[in-house]
Coordinates of C-alpha atoms in Angstrom, one line a residue:
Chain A
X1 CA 22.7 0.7 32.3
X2 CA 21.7 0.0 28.9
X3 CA 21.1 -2.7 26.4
X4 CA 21.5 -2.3 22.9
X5 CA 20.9 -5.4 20.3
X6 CA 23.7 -5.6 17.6
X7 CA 25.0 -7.3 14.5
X8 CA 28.5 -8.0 14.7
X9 CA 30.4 -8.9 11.0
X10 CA 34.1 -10.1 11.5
X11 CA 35.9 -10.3 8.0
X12 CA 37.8 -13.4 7.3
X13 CA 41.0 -11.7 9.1
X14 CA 39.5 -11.0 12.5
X15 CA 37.9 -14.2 12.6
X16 CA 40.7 -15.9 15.1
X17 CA 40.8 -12.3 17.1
X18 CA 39.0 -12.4 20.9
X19 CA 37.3 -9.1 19.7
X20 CA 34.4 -10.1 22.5
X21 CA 36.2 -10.8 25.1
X22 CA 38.4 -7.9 24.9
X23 CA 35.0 -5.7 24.6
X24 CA 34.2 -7.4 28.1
X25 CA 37.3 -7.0 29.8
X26 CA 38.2 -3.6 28.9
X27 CA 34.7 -1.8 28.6
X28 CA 32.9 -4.0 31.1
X29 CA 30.0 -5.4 29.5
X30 CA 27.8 -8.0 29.5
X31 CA 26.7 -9.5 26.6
X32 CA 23.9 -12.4 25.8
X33 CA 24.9 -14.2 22.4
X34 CA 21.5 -14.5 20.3
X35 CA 23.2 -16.0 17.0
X36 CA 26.3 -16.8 15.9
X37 CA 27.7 -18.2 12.5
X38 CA 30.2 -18.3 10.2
X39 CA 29.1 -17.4 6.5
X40 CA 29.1 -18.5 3.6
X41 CA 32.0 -15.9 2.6
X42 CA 33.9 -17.5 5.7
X43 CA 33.0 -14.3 7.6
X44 CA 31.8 -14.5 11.2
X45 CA 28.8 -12.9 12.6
X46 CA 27.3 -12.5 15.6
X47 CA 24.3 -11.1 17.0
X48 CA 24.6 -9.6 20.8
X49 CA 22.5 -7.9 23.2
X50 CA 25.3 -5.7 24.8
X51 CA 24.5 -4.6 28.2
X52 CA 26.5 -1.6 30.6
X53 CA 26.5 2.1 30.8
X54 CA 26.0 4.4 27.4
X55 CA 29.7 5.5 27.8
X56 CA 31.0 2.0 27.7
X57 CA 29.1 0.8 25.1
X58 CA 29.9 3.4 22.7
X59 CA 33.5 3.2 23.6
X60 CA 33.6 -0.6 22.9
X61 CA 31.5 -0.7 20.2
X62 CA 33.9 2.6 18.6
X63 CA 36.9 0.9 19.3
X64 CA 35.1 -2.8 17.8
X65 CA 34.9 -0.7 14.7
X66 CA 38.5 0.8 14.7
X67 CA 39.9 -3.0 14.6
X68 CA 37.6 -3.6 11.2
X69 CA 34.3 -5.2 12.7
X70 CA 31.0 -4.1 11.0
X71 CA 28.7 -2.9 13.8
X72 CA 25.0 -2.7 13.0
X73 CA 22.1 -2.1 15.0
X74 CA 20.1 -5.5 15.1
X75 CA 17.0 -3.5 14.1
X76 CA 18.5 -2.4 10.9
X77 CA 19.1 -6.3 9.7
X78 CA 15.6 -8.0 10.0
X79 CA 12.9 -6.2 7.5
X80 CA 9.4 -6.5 6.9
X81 CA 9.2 -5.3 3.0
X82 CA 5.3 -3.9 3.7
X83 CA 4.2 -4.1 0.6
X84 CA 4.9 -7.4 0.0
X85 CA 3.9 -8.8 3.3
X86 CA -0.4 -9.8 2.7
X87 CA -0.9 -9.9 6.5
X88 CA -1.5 -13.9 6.4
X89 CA -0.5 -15.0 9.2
X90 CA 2.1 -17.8 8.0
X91 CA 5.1 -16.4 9.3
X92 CA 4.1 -16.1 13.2
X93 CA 3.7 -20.3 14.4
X94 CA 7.7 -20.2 13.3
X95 CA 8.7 -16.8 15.6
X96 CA 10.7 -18.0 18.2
X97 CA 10.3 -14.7 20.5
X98 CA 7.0 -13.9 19.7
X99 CA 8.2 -10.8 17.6
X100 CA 5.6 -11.8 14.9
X101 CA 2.2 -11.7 16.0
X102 CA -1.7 -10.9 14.7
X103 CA -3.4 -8.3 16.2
X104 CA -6.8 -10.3 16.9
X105 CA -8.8 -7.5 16.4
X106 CA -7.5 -5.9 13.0
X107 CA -6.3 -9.5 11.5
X108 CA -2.9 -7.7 10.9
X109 CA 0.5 -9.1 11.4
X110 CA 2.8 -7.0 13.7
X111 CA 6.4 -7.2 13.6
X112 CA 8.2 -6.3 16.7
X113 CA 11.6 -5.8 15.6
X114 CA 12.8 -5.1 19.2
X115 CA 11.8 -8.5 20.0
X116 CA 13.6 -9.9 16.9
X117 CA 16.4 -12.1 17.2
X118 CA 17.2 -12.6 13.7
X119 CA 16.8 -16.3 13.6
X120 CA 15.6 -16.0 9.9
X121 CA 13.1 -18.4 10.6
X122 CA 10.4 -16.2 9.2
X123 CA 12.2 -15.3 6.1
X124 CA 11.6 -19.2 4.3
X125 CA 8.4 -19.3 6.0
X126 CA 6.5 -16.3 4.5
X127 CA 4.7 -17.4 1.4
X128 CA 4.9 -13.8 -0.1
X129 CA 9.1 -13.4 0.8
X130 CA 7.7 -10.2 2.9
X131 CA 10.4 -11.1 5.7
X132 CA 14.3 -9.9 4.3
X133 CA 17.6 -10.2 6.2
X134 CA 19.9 -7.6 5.0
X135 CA 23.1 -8.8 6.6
Chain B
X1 CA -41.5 -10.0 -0.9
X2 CA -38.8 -12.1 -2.9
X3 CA -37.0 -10.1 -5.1
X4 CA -35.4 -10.8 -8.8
X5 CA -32.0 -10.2 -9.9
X6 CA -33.4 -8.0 -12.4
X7 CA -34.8 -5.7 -9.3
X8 CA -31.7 -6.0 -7.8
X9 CA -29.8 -4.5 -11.2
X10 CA -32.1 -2.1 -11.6
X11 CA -32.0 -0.7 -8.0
X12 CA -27.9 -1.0 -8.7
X13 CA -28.1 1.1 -12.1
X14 CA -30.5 3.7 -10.2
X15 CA -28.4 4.1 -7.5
X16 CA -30.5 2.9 -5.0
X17 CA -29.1 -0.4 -4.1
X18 CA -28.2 -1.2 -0.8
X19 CA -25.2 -3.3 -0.5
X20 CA -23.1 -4.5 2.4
X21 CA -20.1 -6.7 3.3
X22 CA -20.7 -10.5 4.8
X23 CA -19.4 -8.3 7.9
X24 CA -21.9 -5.9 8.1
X25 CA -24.8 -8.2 7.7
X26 CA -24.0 -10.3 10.7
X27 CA -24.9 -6.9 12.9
X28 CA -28.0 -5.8 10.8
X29 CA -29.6 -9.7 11.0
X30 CA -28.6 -9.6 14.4
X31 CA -30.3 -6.5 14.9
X32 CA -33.2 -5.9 12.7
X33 CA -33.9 -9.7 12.5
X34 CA -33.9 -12.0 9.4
X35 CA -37.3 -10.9 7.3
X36 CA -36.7 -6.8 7.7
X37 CA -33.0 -7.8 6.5
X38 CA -33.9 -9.5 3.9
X39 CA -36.3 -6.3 2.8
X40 CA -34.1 -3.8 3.2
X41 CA -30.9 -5.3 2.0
X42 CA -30.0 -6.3 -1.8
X43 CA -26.9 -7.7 -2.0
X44 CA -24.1 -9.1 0.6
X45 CA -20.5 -8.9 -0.6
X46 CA -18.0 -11.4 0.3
X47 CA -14.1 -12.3 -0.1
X48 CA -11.1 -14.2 -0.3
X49 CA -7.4 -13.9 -0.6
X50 CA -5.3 -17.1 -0.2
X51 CA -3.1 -19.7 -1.7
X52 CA -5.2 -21.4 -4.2
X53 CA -3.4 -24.1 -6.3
X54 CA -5.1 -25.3 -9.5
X55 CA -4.7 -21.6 -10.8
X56 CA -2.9 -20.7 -13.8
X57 CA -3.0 -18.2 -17.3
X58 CA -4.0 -18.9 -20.7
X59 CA -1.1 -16.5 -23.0
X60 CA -1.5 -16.2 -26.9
X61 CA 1.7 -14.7 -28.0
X62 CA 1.4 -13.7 -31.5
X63 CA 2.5 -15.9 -34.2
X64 CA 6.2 -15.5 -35.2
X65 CA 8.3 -15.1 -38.1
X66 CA 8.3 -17.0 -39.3
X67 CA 5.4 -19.4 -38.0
X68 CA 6.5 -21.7 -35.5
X69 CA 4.3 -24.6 -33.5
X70 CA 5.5 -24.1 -30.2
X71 CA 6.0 -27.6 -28.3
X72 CA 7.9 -26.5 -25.1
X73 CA 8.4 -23.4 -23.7
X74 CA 9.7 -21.7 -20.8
X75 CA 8.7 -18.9 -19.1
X76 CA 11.6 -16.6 -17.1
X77 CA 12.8 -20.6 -16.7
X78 CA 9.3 -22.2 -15.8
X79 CA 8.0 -25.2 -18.0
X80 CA 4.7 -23.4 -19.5
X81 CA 2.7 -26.0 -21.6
X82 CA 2.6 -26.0 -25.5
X83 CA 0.6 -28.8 -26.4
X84 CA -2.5 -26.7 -26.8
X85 CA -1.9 -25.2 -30.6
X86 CA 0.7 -23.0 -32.3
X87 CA 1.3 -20.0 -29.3
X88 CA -1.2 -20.7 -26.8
X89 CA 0.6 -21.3 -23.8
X90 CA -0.6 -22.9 -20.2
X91 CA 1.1 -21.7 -17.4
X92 CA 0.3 -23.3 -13.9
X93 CA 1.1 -21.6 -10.8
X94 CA 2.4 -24.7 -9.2
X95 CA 4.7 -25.1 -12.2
X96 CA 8.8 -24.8 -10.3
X97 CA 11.7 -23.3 -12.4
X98 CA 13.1 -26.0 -13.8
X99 CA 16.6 -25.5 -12.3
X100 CA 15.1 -25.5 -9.0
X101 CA 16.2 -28.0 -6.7
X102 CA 13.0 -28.9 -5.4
X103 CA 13.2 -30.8 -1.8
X104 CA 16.9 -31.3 -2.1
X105 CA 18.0 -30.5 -0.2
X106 CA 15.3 -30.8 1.8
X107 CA 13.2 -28.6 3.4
X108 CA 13.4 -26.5 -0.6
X109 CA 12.6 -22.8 -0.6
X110 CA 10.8 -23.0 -4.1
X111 CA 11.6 -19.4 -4.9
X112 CA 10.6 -18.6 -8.3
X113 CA 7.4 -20.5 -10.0
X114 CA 4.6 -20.2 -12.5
X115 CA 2.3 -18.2 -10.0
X116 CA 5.6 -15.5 -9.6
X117 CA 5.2 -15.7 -13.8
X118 CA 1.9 -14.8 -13.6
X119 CA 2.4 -12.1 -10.9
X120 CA 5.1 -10.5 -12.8
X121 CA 3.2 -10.4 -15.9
X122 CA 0.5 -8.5 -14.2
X123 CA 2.7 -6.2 -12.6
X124 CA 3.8 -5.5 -16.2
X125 CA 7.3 -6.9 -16.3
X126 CA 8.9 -8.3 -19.0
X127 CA 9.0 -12.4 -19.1
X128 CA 11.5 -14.2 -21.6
X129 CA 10.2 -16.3 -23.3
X130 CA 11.9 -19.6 -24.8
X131 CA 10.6 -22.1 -26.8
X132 CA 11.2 -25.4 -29.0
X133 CA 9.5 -26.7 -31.6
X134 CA 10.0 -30.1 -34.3
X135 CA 9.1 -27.5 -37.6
X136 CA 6.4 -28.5 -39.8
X137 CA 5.8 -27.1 -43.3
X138 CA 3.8 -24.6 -42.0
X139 CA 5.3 -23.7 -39.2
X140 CA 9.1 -23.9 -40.0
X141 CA 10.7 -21.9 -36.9
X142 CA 12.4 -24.3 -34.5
X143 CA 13.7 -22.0 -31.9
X144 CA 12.8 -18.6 -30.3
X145 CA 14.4 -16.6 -27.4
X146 CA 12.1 -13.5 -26.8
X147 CA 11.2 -10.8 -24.4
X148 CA 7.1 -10.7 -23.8
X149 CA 5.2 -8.2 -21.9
X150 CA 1.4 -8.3 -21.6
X151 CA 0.2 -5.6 -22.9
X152 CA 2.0 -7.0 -26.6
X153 CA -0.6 -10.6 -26.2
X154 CA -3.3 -11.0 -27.8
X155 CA -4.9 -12.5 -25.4
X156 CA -4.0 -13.5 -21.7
X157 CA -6.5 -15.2 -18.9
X158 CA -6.3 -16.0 -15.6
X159 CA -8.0 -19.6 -16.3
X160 CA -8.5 -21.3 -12.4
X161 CA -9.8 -25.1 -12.7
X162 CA -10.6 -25.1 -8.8
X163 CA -10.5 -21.9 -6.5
X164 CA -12.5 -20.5 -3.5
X165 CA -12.5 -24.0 -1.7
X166 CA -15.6 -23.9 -0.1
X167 CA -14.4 -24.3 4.0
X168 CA -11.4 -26.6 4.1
X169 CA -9.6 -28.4 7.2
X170 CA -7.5 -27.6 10.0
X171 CA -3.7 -29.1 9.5
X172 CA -1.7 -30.3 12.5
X173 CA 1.5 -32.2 13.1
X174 CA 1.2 -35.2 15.7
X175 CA 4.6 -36.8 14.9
X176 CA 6.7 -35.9 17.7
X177 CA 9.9 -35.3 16.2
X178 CA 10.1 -33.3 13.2
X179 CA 8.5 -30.7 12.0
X180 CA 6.9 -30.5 8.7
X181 CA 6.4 -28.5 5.5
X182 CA 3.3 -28.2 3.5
X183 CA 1.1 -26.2 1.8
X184 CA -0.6 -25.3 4.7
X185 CA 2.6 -23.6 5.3
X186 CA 5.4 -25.2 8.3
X187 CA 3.3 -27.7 10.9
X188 CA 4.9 -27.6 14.4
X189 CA 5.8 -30.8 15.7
X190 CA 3.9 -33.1 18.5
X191 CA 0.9 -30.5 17.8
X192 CA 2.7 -27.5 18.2
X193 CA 0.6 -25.0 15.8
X194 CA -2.6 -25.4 13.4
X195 CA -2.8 -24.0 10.5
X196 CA -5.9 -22.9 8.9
X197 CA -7.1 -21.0 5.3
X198 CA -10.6 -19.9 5.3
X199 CA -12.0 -16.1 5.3
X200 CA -14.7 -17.9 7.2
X201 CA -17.8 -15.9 7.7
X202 CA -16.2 -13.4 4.9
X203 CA -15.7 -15.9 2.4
X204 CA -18.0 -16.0 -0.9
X205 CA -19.5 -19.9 -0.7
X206 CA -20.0 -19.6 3.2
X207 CA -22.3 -17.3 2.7
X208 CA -24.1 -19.1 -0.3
X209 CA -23.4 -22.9 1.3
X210 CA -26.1 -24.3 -1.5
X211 CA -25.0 -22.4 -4.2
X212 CA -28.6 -20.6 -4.8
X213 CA -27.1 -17.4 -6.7
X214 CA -23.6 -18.6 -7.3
X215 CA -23.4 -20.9 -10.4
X216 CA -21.9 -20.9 -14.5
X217 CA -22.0 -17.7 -15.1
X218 CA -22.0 -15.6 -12.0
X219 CA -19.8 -12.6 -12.1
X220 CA -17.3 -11.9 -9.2
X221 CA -14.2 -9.7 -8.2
X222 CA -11.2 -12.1 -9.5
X223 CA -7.8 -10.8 -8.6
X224 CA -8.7 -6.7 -9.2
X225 CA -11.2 -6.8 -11.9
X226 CA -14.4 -8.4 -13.2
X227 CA -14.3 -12.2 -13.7
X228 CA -16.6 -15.1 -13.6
X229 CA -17.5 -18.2 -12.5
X230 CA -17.4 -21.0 -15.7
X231 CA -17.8 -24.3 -14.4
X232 CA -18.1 -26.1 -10.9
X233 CA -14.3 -26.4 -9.8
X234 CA -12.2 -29.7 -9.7
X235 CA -12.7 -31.7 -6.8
X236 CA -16.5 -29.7 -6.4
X237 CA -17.9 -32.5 -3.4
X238 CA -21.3 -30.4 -2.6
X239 CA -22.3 -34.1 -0.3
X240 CA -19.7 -33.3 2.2
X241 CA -21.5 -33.3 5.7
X242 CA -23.4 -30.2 6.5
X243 CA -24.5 -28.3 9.9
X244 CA -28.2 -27.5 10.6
X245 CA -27.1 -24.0 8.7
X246 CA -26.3 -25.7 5.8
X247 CA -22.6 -25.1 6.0
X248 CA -20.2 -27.9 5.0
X249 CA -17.9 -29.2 7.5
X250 CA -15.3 -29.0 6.1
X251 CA -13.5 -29.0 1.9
X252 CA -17.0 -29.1 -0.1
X253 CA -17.9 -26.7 -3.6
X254 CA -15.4 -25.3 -5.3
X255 CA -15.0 -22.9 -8.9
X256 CA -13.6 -22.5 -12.2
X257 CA -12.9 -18.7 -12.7
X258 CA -12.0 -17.0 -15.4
X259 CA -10.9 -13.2 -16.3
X260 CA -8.8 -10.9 -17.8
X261 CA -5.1 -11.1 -16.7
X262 CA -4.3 -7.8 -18.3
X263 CA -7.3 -5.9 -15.9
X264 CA -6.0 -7.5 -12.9
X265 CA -4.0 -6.1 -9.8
X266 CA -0.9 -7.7 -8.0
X267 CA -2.1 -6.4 -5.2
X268 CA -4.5 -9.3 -5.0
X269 CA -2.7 -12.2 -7.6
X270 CA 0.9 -13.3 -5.8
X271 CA 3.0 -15.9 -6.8
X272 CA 3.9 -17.5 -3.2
X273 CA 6.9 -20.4 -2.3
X274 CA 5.9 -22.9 0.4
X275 CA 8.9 -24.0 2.5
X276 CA 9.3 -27.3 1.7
X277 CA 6.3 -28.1 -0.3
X278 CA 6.2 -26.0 -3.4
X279 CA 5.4 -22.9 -5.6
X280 CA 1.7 -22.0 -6.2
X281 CA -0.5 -18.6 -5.8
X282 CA -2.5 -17.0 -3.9
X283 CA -5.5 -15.2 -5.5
X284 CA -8.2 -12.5 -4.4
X285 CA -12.0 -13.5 -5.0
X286 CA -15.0 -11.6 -4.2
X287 CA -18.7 -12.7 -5.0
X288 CA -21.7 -10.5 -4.4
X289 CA -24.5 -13.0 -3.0
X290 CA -28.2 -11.3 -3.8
X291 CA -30.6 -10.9 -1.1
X292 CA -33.5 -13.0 -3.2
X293 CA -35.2 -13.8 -0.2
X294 CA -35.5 -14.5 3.5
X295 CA -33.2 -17.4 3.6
X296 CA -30.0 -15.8 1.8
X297 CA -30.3 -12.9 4.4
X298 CA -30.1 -16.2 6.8
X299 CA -26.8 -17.4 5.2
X300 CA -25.3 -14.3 4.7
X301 CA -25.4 -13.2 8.2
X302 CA -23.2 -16.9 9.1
X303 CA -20.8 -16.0 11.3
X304 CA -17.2 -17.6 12.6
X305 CA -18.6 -19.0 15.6
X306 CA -21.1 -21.2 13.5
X307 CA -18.4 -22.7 10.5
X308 CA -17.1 -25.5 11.7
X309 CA -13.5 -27.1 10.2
X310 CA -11.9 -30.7 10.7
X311 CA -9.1 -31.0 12.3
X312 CA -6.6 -33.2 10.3
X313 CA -3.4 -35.0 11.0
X314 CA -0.9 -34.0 7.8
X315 CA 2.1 -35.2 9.5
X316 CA 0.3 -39.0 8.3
X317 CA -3.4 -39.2 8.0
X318 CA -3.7 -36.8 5.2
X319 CA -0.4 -38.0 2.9
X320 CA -1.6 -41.3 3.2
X321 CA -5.5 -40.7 2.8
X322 CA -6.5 -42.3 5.9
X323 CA -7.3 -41.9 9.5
X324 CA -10.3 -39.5 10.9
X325 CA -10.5 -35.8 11.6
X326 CA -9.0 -35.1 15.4
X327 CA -12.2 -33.3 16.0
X328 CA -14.1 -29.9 14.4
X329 CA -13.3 -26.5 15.2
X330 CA -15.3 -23.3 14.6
X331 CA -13.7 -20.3 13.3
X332 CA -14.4 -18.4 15.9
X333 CA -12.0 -20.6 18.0
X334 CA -9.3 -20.6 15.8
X335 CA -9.1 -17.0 15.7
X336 CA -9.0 -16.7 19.1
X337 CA -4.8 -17.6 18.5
X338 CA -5.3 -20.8 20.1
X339 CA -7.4 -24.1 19.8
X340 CA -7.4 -27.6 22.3
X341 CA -6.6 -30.8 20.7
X342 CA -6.6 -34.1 22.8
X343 CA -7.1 -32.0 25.7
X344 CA -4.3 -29.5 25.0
X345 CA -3.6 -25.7 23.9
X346 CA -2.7 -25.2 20.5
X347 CA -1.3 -21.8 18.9
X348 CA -3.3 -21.4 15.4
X349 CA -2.3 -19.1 12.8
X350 CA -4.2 -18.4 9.2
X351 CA -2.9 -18.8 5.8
X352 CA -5.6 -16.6 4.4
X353 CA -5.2 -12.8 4.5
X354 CA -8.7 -11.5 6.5
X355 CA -7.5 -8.4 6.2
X356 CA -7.4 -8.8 1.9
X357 CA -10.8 -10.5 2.6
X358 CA -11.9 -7.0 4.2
X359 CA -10.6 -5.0 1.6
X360 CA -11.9 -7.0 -1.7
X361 CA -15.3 -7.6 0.0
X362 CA -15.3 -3.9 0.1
X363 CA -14.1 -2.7 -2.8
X364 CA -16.7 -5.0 -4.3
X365 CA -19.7 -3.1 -2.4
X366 CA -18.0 0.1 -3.5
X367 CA -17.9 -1.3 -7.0
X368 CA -21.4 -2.5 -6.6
X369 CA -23.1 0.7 -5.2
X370 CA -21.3 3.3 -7.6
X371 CA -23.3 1.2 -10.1
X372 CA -19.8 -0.4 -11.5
X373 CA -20.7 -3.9 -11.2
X374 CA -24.4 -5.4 -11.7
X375 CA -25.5 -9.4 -11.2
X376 CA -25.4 -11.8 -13.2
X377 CA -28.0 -14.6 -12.6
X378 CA -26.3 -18.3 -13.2
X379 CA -26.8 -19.6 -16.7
X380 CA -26.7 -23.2 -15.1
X381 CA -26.8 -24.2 -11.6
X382 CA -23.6 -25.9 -9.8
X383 CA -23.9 -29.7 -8.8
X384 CA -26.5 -29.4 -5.6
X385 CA -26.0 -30.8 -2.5
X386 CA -28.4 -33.8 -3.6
X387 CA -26.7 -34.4 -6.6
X388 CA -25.1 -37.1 -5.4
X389 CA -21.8 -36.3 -6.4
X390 CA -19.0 -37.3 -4.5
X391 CA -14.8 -36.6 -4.1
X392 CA -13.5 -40.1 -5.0
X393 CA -10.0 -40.7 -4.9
X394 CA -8.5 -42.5 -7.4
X395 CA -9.0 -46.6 -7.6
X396 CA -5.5 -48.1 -8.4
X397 CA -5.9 -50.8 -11.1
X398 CA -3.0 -53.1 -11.3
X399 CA -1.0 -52.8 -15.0
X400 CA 0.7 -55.8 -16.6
X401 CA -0.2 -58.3 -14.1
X402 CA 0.6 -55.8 -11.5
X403 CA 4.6 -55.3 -12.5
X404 CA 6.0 -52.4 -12.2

């Protein structure tokens, strides 16, 4: 058993479709919804942690991208631009899941991306705009 | 054996200066002792990078064709003021595009203000400039729509009215329901963070809490090149309450700095955008504090366990100018991650970069002992701590009876 963390985009024509469910039912997995939101661009996203065996989850995740959903590791979505980012500390009071946090030794900020649930809390929060989403 | 800055240059231009960070000093004081420190060592170097409003650039554009007495102008969209002659322009960092929609709604992100002008000048970008004027007979022109870059100016300074804030306070939230947004960055609610902005035993008037070397004149490290210190800074209190070390406890001295925009670095000038609160820009400072005598190797060696901070309420006490501090900190604790308030465990986090502090205190001792960089001894002292002088905060006098 595995669990991966992933972005889920639904364009505006999949929007009414029970994509997830089906991806339960026929590939059984579990899943633990982290975000979910309808965009500006009235598409629908959705940020999963997807657990079950490797097999299952790259069959469901292949056949979530045959029916038109954008499937993106989580990882891949939430960026620290380095050279932007002064290592402050401004951003880390507002991390939900403690994926921001200073090393109290070397004063620098570390960003955990596996802990990262793309809140975009940080993003508003850092001073310097070190924190980007790239949905 | 006291020592002159003119020993200290000279040791600097012969290459045998010995120069350390505010870091480093801690360890040889605690080591070697305060009078064999204050023999062997010449100068201590110290530094800051944080937000620091009450910055802003001095531009002289050239004069057009034809002439034109510039009255408003904008800078990539940011008001820049005109009302200093024909093309000398003020831009402050705090300055907001003027389509910005500020706090509404509210919290605003403040994305793009006069400190990002500033930064993207130095980083060499083009800025448009736009500009009005009423025409005069000698200077006709009434509109201009321009590209500028900086290396075209005649002249462009980084002109600071108040920065380095000598210690400052400690800014928590005890409203219980709603968090808020300042320039201490976003304040948990029902005191669930502190924020904090100091270098602390790394930062340059810590380690010179009675300004003895650091006055009109003094040369520093301003944003990536050599600046210098021209007046006492706004809002310069040197009365504020002091520990038995002599270090205020909390927002005492402060500078006016001045340098060469076109010699500095973005890597230590960046416009920042404070949820909620506003644009403004954080700036790099590093001050080399000479080793005159027994008690500067005392101060220099101050370290975070022996700065102390207030704690202050911003969710009310501070907007409304009232109330007392919760209770004083030390630096040590609040980089522990975590300080108690009315009995309980607070997660802290810093607004000021120690690791930029690191860095600009070092380059500065790198600057210092490749015989880059000498002392300059102040032309005229700073307000003292016995001066008298106070922070007041403005006395309200009723207008027309009082009517609004």
């Amino acid at each position: 058993m595995e669990t991966r963390r992933v972005v889920l985009r639904f364009p505006k024509q999949l929007i009414d479709q029970p994509i997830t469910s089906q991806l339960v039912k026929n590939f059984d997995l579990e899943f633990n919804i982290m975000r979910a939101d309808i965009t500006e661009e009235s598409e629908g996203l959705l940020v999963l942690g997807l657990t079950g065996k490797r097999a299952s989850l790259e069959k469901g995740l292949a056949w979530a991208r045959e029916q038109g959903v954008h499937v993106q590791p989580l990882s891949k979505d939430v960026v620290r631009i380095e050279r932007k980012c002064t290592h402050c500390g401004a951003c880390i009071n507002v991390c939900p899941t403690t994926a921001l946090t200073i090393d109290l030794e070397t004063r620098e900020v570390g960003y955990n991306s596996n802990r990262c649930i793309a809140c975009e809390l940080c993003v508003p929060a850092c001073p310097y705009g070190a924190m980007h989403i790239a949905f | 054996m006291p020592k002159t800055y003119a020993e200290i240059n000279e040791r600097i231009r012969t290459g045998k200066v010995v120069v350390v960070t505010a870091e480093e000093m801690i360890d040889i004081v605690e080591e070697e002792g305060v009078k064999k420190a204050a023999e062997r060592v010449d100068v201590v170097t110290t530094g800051t990078f944080g937000p620091m409003c009450s910055t802003g650039a001095v531009l002289n554009i050239g004069h057009t064709t034809p002439r034109m007495k510039i009255s408003k102008a904008w800078l990539n969209g940011v008001p820049a003021y005109g009302g200093l002659a024909a093309v000398d322009l003020y831009i402050g960092a705090t300055e907001a595009r003027e389509d910005d929609p500020l706090n509404t709604p509210h919290p605003g992100e403040f994305r793009y203000g006069g400190g990002h002008v500033i930064e993207g000048l130095i980083a060499g970008e083009d800025v448009r400039l736009t500009a009005q004027a009423y025409g005069t007979d000698c200077y006709p022109r009434k509109k201009l729509d321009t590209w500028i870059n900086l290396k075209d100016l005649n002249q462009a300074y980084l002109c600071n009215p108040r920065n380095c804030y000598q210690n400052y306070g400690v800014a928590v939230n005890v409203n219980t329901e709603r968090d808020i947004y300042t320039y201490m960055g976003v304040v948990k609610k029902d005191l669930g963070s502190a924020s904090y902005c100091s270098a602390g035993q790394l930062s340059p008037l810590l380690n010179d809490p009675y300004y003895r070397t650091v006055g009109i004149g003094t040369r520093i490290f301003l944003a990536g090149t050599q600046g210098m210190v021209f007046w006492e800074g706004t809002q310069h209190c040197p009365t504020t309450p002091r520990g038995e070390n002599g270090v205020p406890k909390g927002g005492a001295g402060t500078l006016a700095v001045v340098g060469d925009l076109k010699r500095m670095s973005d890597r230590f000038f960046r416009g920042v955008s404070f949820l909620g609160y506003g644009c403004s820009s954080a700036v790099g400072i590093g001050i080399p504090i000479p080793i005159l005598d027994e008690d500067m190797a005392r101060y220099t060696a101050v370290k975070d366990s022996e700065i102390f901070a207030p704690i202050t309420d911003y969710s009310y006490n501070y907007g409304h100018n009232e109330g007392k501090p919760l209770g004083l900190v030390s630096y040590a604790e609040l980089k522990t991650g975590s300080i108690k308030v009315k009995g309980r465990d607070i997660p802290t986090n810093p607004l000021s970069s120690y690791k930029k502090a690191q860095e600009i205190a070092t380059l500065l001792k790198d600057w210092i002992a490749s015989g880059n960089f000498t002392l300059q001894e102040p032309i005229q002292m700073l307000p003292q701590a016995d001066s008298g002088l106070k922070f007041k905060s403005l006395r309200e006098r009723p207008v027309n009876g009082g009517a609004m």
